[in-house]
PDB file of C-alpha atoms and ligand atoms in Angstrom:
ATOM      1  CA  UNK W 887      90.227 101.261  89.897  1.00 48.00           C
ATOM      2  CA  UNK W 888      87.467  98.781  90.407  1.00 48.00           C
ATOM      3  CA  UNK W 889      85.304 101.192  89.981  1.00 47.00           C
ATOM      4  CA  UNK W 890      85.986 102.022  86.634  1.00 47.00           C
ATOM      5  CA  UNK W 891      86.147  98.061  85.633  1.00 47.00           C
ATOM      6  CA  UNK W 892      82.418  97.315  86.868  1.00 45.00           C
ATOM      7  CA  UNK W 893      81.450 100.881  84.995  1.00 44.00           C
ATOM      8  CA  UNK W 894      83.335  99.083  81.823  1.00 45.00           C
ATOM      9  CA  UNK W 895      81.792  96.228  82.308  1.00 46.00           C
ATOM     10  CA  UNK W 896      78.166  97.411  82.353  1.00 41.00           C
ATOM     11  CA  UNK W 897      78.416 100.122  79.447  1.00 40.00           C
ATOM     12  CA  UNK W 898      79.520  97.292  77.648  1.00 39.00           C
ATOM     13  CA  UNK W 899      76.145  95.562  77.727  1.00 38.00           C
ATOM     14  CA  UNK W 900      74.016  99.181  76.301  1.00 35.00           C
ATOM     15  CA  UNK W 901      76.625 101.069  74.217  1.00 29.00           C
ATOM     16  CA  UNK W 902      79.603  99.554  72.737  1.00 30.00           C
ATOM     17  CA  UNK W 903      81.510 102.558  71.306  1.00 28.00           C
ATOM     18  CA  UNK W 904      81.325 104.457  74.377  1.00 29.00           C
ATOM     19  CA  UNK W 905      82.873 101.167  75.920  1.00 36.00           C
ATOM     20  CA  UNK W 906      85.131 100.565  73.365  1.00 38.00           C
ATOM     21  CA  UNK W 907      86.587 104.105  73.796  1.00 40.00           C
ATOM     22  CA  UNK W 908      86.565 103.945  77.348  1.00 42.00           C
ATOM     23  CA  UNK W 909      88.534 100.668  77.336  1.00 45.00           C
ATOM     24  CA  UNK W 910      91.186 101.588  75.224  1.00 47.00           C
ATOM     25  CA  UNK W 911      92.046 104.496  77.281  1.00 45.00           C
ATOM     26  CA  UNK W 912      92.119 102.582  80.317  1.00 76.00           C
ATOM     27  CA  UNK W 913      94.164  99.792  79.184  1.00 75.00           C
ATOM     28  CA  UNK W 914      96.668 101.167  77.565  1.00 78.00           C
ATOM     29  CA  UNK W 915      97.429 102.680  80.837  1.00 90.00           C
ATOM     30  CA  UNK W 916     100.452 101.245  82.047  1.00 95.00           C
ATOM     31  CA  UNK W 917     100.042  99.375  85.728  1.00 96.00           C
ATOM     32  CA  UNK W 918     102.523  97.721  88.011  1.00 97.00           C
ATOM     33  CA  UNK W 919     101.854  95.996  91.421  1.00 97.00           C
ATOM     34  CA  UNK W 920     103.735  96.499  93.981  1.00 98.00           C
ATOM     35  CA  UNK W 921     104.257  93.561  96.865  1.00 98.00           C
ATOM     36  CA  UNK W 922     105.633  93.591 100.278  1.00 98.00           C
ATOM     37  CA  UNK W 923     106.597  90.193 102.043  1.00 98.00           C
ATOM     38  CA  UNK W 924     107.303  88.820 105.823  1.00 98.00           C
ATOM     39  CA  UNK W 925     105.200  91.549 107.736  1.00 98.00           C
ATOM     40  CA  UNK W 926     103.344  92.373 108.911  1.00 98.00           C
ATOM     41  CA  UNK W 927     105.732  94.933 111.154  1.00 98.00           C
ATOM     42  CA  UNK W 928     106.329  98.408 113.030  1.00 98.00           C
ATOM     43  CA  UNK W 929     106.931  99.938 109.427  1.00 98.00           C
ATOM     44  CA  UNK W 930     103.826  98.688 107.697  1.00 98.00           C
ATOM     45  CA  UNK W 931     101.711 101.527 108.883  1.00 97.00           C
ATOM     46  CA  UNK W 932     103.476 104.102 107.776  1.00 97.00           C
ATOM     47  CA  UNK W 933     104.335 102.045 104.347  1.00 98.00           C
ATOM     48  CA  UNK W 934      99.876 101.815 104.231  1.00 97.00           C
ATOM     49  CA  UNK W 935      99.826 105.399 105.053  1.00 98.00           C
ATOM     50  CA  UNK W 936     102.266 106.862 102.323  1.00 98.00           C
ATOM     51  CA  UNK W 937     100.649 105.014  99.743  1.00 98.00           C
ATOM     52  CA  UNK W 938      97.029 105.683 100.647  1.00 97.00           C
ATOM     53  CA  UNK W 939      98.252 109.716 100.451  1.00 98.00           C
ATOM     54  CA  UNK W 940      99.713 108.404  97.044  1.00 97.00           C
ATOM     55  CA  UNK W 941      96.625 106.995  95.619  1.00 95.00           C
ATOM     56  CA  UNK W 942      98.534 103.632  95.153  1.00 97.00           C
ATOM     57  CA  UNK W 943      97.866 100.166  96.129  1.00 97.00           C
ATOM     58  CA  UNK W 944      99.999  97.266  97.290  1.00 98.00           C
ATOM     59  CA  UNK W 945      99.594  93.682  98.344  1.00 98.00           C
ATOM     60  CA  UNK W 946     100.978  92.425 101.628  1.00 98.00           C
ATOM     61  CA  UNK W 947     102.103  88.955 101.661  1.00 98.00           C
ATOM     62  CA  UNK W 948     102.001  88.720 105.628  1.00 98.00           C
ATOM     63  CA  UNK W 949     102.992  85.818 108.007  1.00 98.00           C
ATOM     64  CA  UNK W 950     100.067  83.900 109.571  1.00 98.00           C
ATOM     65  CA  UNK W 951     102.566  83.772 112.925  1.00 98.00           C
ATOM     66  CA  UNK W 952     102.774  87.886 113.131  1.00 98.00           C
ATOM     67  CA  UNK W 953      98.329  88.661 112.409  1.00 98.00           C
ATOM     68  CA  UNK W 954      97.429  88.123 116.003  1.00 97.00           C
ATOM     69  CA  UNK W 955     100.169  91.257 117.097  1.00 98.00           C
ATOM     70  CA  UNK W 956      99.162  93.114 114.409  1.00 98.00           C
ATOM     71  CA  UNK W 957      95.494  93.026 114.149  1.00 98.00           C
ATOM     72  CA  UNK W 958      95.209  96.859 113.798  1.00 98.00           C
ATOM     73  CA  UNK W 959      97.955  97.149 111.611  1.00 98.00           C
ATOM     74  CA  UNK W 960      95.831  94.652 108.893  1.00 98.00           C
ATOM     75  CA  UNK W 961      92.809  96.069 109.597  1.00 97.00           C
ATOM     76  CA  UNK W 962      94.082  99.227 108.318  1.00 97.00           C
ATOM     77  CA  UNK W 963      95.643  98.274 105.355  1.00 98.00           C
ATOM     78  CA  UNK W 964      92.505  96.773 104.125  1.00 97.00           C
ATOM     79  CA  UNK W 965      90.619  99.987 105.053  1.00 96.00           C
ATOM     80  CA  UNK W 966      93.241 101.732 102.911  1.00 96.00           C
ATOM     81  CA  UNK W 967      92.257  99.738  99.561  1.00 96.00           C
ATOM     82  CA  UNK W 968      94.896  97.450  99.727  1.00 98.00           C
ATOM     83  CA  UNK W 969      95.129  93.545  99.594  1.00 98.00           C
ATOM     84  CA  UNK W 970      96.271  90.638 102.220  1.00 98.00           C
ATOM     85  CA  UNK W 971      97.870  87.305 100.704  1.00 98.00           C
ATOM     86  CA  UNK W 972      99.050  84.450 102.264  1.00 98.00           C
ATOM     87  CA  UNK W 973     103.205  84.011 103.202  1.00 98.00           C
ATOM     88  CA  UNK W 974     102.904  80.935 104.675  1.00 98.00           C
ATOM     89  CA  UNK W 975     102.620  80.748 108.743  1.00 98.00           C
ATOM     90  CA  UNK W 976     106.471  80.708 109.906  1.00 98.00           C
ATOM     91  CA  UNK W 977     108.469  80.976 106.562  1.00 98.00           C
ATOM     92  CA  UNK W 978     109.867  77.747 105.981  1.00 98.00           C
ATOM     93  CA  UNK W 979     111.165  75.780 102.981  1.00 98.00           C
ATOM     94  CA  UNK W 980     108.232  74.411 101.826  1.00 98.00           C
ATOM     95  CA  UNK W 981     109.856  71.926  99.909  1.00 97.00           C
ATOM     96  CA  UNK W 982     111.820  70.663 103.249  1.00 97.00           C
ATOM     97  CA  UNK W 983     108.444  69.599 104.854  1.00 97.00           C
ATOM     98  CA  UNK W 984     106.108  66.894 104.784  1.00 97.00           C
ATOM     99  CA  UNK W 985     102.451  67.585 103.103  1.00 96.00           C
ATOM    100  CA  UNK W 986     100.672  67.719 106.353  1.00 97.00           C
ATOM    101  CA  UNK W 987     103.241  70.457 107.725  1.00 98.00           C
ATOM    102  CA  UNK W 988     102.758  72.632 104.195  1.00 97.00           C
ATOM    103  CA  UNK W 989      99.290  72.353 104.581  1.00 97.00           C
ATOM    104  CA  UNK W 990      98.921  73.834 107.788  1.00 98.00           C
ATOM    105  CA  UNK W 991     101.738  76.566 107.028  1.00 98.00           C
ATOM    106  CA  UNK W 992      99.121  77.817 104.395  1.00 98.00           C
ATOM    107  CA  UNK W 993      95.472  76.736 106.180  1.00 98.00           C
ATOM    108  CA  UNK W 994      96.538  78.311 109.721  1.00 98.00           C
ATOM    109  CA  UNK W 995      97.828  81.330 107.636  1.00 98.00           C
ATOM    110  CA  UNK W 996      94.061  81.483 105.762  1.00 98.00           C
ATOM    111  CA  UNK W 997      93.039  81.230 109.186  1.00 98.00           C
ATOM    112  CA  UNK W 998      94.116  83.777 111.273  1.00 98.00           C
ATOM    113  CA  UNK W 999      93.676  86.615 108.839  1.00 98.00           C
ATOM    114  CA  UNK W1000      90.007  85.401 108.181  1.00 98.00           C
ATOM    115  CA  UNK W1001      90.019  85.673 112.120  1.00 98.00           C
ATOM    116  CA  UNK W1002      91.131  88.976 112.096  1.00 97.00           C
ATOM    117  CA  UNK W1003      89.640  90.518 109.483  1.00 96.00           C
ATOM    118  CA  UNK W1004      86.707  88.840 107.961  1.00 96.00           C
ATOM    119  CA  UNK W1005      88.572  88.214 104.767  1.00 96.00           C
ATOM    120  CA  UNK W1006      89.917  85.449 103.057  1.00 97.00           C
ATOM    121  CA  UNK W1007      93.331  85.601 100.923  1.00 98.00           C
ATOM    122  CA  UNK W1008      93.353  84.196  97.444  1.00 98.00           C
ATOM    123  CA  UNK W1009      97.106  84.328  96.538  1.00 98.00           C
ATOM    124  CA  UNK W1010     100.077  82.622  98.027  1.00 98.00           C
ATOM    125  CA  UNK W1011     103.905  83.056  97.894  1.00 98.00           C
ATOM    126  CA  UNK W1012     106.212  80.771  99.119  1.00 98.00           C
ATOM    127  CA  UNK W1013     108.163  81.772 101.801  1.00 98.00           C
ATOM    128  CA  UNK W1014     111.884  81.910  99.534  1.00 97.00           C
ATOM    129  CA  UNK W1015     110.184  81.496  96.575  1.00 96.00           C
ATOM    130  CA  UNK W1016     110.540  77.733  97.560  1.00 97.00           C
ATOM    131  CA  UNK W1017     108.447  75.919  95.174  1.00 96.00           C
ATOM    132  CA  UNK W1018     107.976  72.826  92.899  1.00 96.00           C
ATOM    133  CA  UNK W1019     105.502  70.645  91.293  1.00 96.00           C
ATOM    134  CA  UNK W1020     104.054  68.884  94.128  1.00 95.00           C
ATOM    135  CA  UNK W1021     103.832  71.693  95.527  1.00 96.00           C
ATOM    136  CA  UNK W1022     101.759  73.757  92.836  1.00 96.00           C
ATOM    137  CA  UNK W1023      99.320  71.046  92.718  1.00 95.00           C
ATOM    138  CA  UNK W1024      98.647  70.921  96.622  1.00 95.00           C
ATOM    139  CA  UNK W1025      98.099  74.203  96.953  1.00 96.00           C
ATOM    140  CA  UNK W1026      94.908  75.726  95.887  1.00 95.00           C
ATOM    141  CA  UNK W1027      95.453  79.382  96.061  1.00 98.00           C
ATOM    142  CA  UNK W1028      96.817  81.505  93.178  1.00 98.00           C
ATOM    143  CA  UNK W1029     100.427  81.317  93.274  1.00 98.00           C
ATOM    144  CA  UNK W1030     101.996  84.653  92.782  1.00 98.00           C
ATOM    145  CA  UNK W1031     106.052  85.064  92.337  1.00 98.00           C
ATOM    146  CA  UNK W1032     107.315  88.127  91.137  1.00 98.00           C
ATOM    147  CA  UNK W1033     108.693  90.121  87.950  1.00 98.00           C
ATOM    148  CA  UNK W1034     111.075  92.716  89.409  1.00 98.00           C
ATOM    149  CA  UNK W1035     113.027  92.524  92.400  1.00 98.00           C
ATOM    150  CA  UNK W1036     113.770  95.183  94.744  1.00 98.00           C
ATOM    151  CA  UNK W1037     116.473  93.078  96.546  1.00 98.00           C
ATOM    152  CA  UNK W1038     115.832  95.368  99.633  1.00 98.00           C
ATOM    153  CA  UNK W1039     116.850  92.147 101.991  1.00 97.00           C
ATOM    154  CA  UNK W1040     120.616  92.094 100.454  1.00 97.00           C
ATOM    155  CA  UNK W1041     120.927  96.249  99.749  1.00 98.00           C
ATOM    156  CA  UNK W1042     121.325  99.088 103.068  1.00 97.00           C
ATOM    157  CA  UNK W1043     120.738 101.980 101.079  1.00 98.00           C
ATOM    158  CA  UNK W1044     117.635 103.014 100.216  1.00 98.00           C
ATOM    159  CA  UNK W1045     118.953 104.733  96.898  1.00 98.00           C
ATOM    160  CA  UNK W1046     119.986 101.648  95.514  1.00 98.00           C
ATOM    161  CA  UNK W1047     117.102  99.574  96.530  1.00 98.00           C
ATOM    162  CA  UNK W1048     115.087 102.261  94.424  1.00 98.00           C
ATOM    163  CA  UNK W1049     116.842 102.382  91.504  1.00 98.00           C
ATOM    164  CA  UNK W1050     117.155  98.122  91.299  1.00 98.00           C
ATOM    165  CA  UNK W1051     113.220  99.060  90.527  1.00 98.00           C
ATOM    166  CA  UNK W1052     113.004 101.958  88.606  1.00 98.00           C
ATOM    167  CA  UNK W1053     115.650 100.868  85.729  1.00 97.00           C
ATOM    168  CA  UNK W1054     114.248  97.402  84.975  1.00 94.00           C
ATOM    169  CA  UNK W1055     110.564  98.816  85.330  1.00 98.00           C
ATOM    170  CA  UNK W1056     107.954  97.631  82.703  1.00 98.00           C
ATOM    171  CA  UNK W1057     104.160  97.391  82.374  1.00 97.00           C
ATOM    172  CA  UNK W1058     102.693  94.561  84.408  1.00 96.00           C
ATOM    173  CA  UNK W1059     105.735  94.168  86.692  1.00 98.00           C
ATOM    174  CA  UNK W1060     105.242  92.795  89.945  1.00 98.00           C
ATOM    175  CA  UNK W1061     107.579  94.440  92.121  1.00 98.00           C
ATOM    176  CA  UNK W1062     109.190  92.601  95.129  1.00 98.00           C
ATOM    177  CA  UNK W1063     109.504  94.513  98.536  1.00 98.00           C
ATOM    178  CA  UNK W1064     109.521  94.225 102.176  1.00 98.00           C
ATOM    179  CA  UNK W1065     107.750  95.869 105.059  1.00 98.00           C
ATOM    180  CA  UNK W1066     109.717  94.672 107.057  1.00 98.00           C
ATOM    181  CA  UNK W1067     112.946  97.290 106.817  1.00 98.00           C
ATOM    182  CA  UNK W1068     112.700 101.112 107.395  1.00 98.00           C
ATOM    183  CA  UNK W1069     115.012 101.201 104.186  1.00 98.00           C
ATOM    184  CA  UNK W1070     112.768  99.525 102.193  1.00 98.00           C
ATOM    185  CA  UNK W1071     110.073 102.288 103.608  1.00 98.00           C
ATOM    186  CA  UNK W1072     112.376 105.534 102.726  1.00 98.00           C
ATOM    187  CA  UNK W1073     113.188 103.615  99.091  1.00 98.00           C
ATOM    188  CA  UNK W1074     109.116 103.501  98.076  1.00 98.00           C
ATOM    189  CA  UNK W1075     109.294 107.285  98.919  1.00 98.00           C
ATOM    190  CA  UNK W1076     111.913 107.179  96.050  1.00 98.00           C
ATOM    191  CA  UNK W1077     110.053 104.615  93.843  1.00 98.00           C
ATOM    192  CA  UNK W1078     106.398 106.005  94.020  1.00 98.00           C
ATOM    193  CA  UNK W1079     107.058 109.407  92.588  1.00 98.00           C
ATOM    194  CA  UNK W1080     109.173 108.156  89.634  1.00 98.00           C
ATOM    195  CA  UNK W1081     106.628 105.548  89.348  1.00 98.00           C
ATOM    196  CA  UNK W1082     104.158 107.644  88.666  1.00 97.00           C
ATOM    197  CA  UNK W1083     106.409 110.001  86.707  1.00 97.00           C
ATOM    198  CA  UNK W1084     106.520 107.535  83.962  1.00 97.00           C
ATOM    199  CA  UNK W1085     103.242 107.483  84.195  1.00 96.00           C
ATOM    200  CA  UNK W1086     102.433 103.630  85.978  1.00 96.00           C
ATOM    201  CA  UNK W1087      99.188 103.380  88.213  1.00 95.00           C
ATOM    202  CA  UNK W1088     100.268 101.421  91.417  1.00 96.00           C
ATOM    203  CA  UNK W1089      97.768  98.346  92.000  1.00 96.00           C
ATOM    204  CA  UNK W1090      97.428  94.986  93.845  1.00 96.00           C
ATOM    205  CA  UNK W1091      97.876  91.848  92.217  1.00 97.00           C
ATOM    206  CA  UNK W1092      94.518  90.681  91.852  1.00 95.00           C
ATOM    207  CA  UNK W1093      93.864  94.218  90.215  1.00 94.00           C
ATOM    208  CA  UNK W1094      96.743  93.800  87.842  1.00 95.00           C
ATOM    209  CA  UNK W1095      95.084  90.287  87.406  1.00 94.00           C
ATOM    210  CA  UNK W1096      91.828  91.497  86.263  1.00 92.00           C
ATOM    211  CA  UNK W1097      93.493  94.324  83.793  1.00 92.00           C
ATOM    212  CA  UNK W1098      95.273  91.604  82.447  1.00 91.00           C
ATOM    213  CA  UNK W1099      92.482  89.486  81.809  1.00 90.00           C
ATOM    214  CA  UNK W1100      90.563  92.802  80.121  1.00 89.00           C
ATOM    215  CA  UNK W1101      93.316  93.066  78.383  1.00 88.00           C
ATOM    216  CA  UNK W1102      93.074  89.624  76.763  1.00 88.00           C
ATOM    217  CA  UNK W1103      89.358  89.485  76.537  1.00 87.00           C
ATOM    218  CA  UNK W1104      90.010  93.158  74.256  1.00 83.00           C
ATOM    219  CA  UNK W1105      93.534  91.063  72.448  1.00 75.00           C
ATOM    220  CA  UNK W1106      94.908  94.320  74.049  1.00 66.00           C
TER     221      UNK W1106
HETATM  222 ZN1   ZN V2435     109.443  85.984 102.734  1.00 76.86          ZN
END
């Protein structure tokens, strides 16, 4: 995937046509990412593991309070390809606390993962989506919400969870998930298949953020 945007990126400097063909076939692929919130947990492994074996990609919101019992766990999903945001350090309303509070939610979040793993998150999501004005002028990261929702907190069955996904799917979707049930887990064994039956390539954000800016540099 990145790959084949730096290769794009430096034909397009010696031969345009080759470029131009290249780029058209690439996107008018279709591409969804897929995001899981509050972990990281027991299932996340497993979740990193089935879609590494998938050639698909997610991006884990995770909570700054679980990194340090989890180290491995993070580790490994960035050794898999995929990509670690910030979910705020305990999960609060946001919009309940004072600025200093918010700021630390998100700074000791940034924090311990840059601890852990060397890197440094550039997207944010509130903890309940809880978010105003205020607060999207505070905070400096890219604020990412989502475009389809799994509901996998409110649903038991794994069948259902999978199919709130699948019959609203569209290109560019960000899809909302959780690592955090082992329903959610046996429902992206559902979802990934049919995903890629339709023919969608399973990203990260900041992927889908780059195809979308391709697309707009090409008016795609
Ligand atoms: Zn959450």
């Amino acid at each position: 995937m990145k790959q084949f945007i730096i290769l794009l990126l430096i034909s397009s400097y010696f031969s345009y046509p080759v470029f131009s063909a290249n780029m058209t076939k690439n996107i008018e692929k279709k591409y969804v990412a897929l995001t899981f919130d509050d972990g990281p947990s027991n299932y996340t492994k497993d979740i990193a593991e089935y879609l590494y074996q998938n050639d698909s990609y997610a991006t884990f919101f995770v909570l700054g309070s679980k990194v340090s019992i989890y180290q491995e766990t993070l580790i490994n999903l960035i050794d898999k390809g995929n990509e670690i945001a910030n979910h705020t350090y305990n999960h609060p309303w946001l919009t309940h606390l004072t600025d200093k509070e918010i700021l630390k939610e998100i700074n000791d979040t940034q924090e311990s993962i840059n601890k852990v793993t060397g890197y440094t998150p550039t997207l944010f999501r509130p903890s309940y989506g809880d978010i105003n004005k205020k607060l999207k002028t505070m905070i400096k990261l890219n604020i990412i919400m989502w475009t389809n929702n799994s509901s996998d907190w409110k649903y038991k069955s794994s069948k259902t969870i999978a199919s709130n996904v699948i019959r609203h799917i569209k290109d560019n979707d960000i899809i909302l998930m959780h690592d955090t049930y082992k329903r959610s887990y046996e429902a992206l064994k559902i979802i990934v298949p049919k995903l890629k039956e339709l023919d969608y390539e399973i990203v990260t954000v900041s992927e889908l953020m780059e195809i979308k800016k391709l697309r707009e540099l090409y008016r795609y």
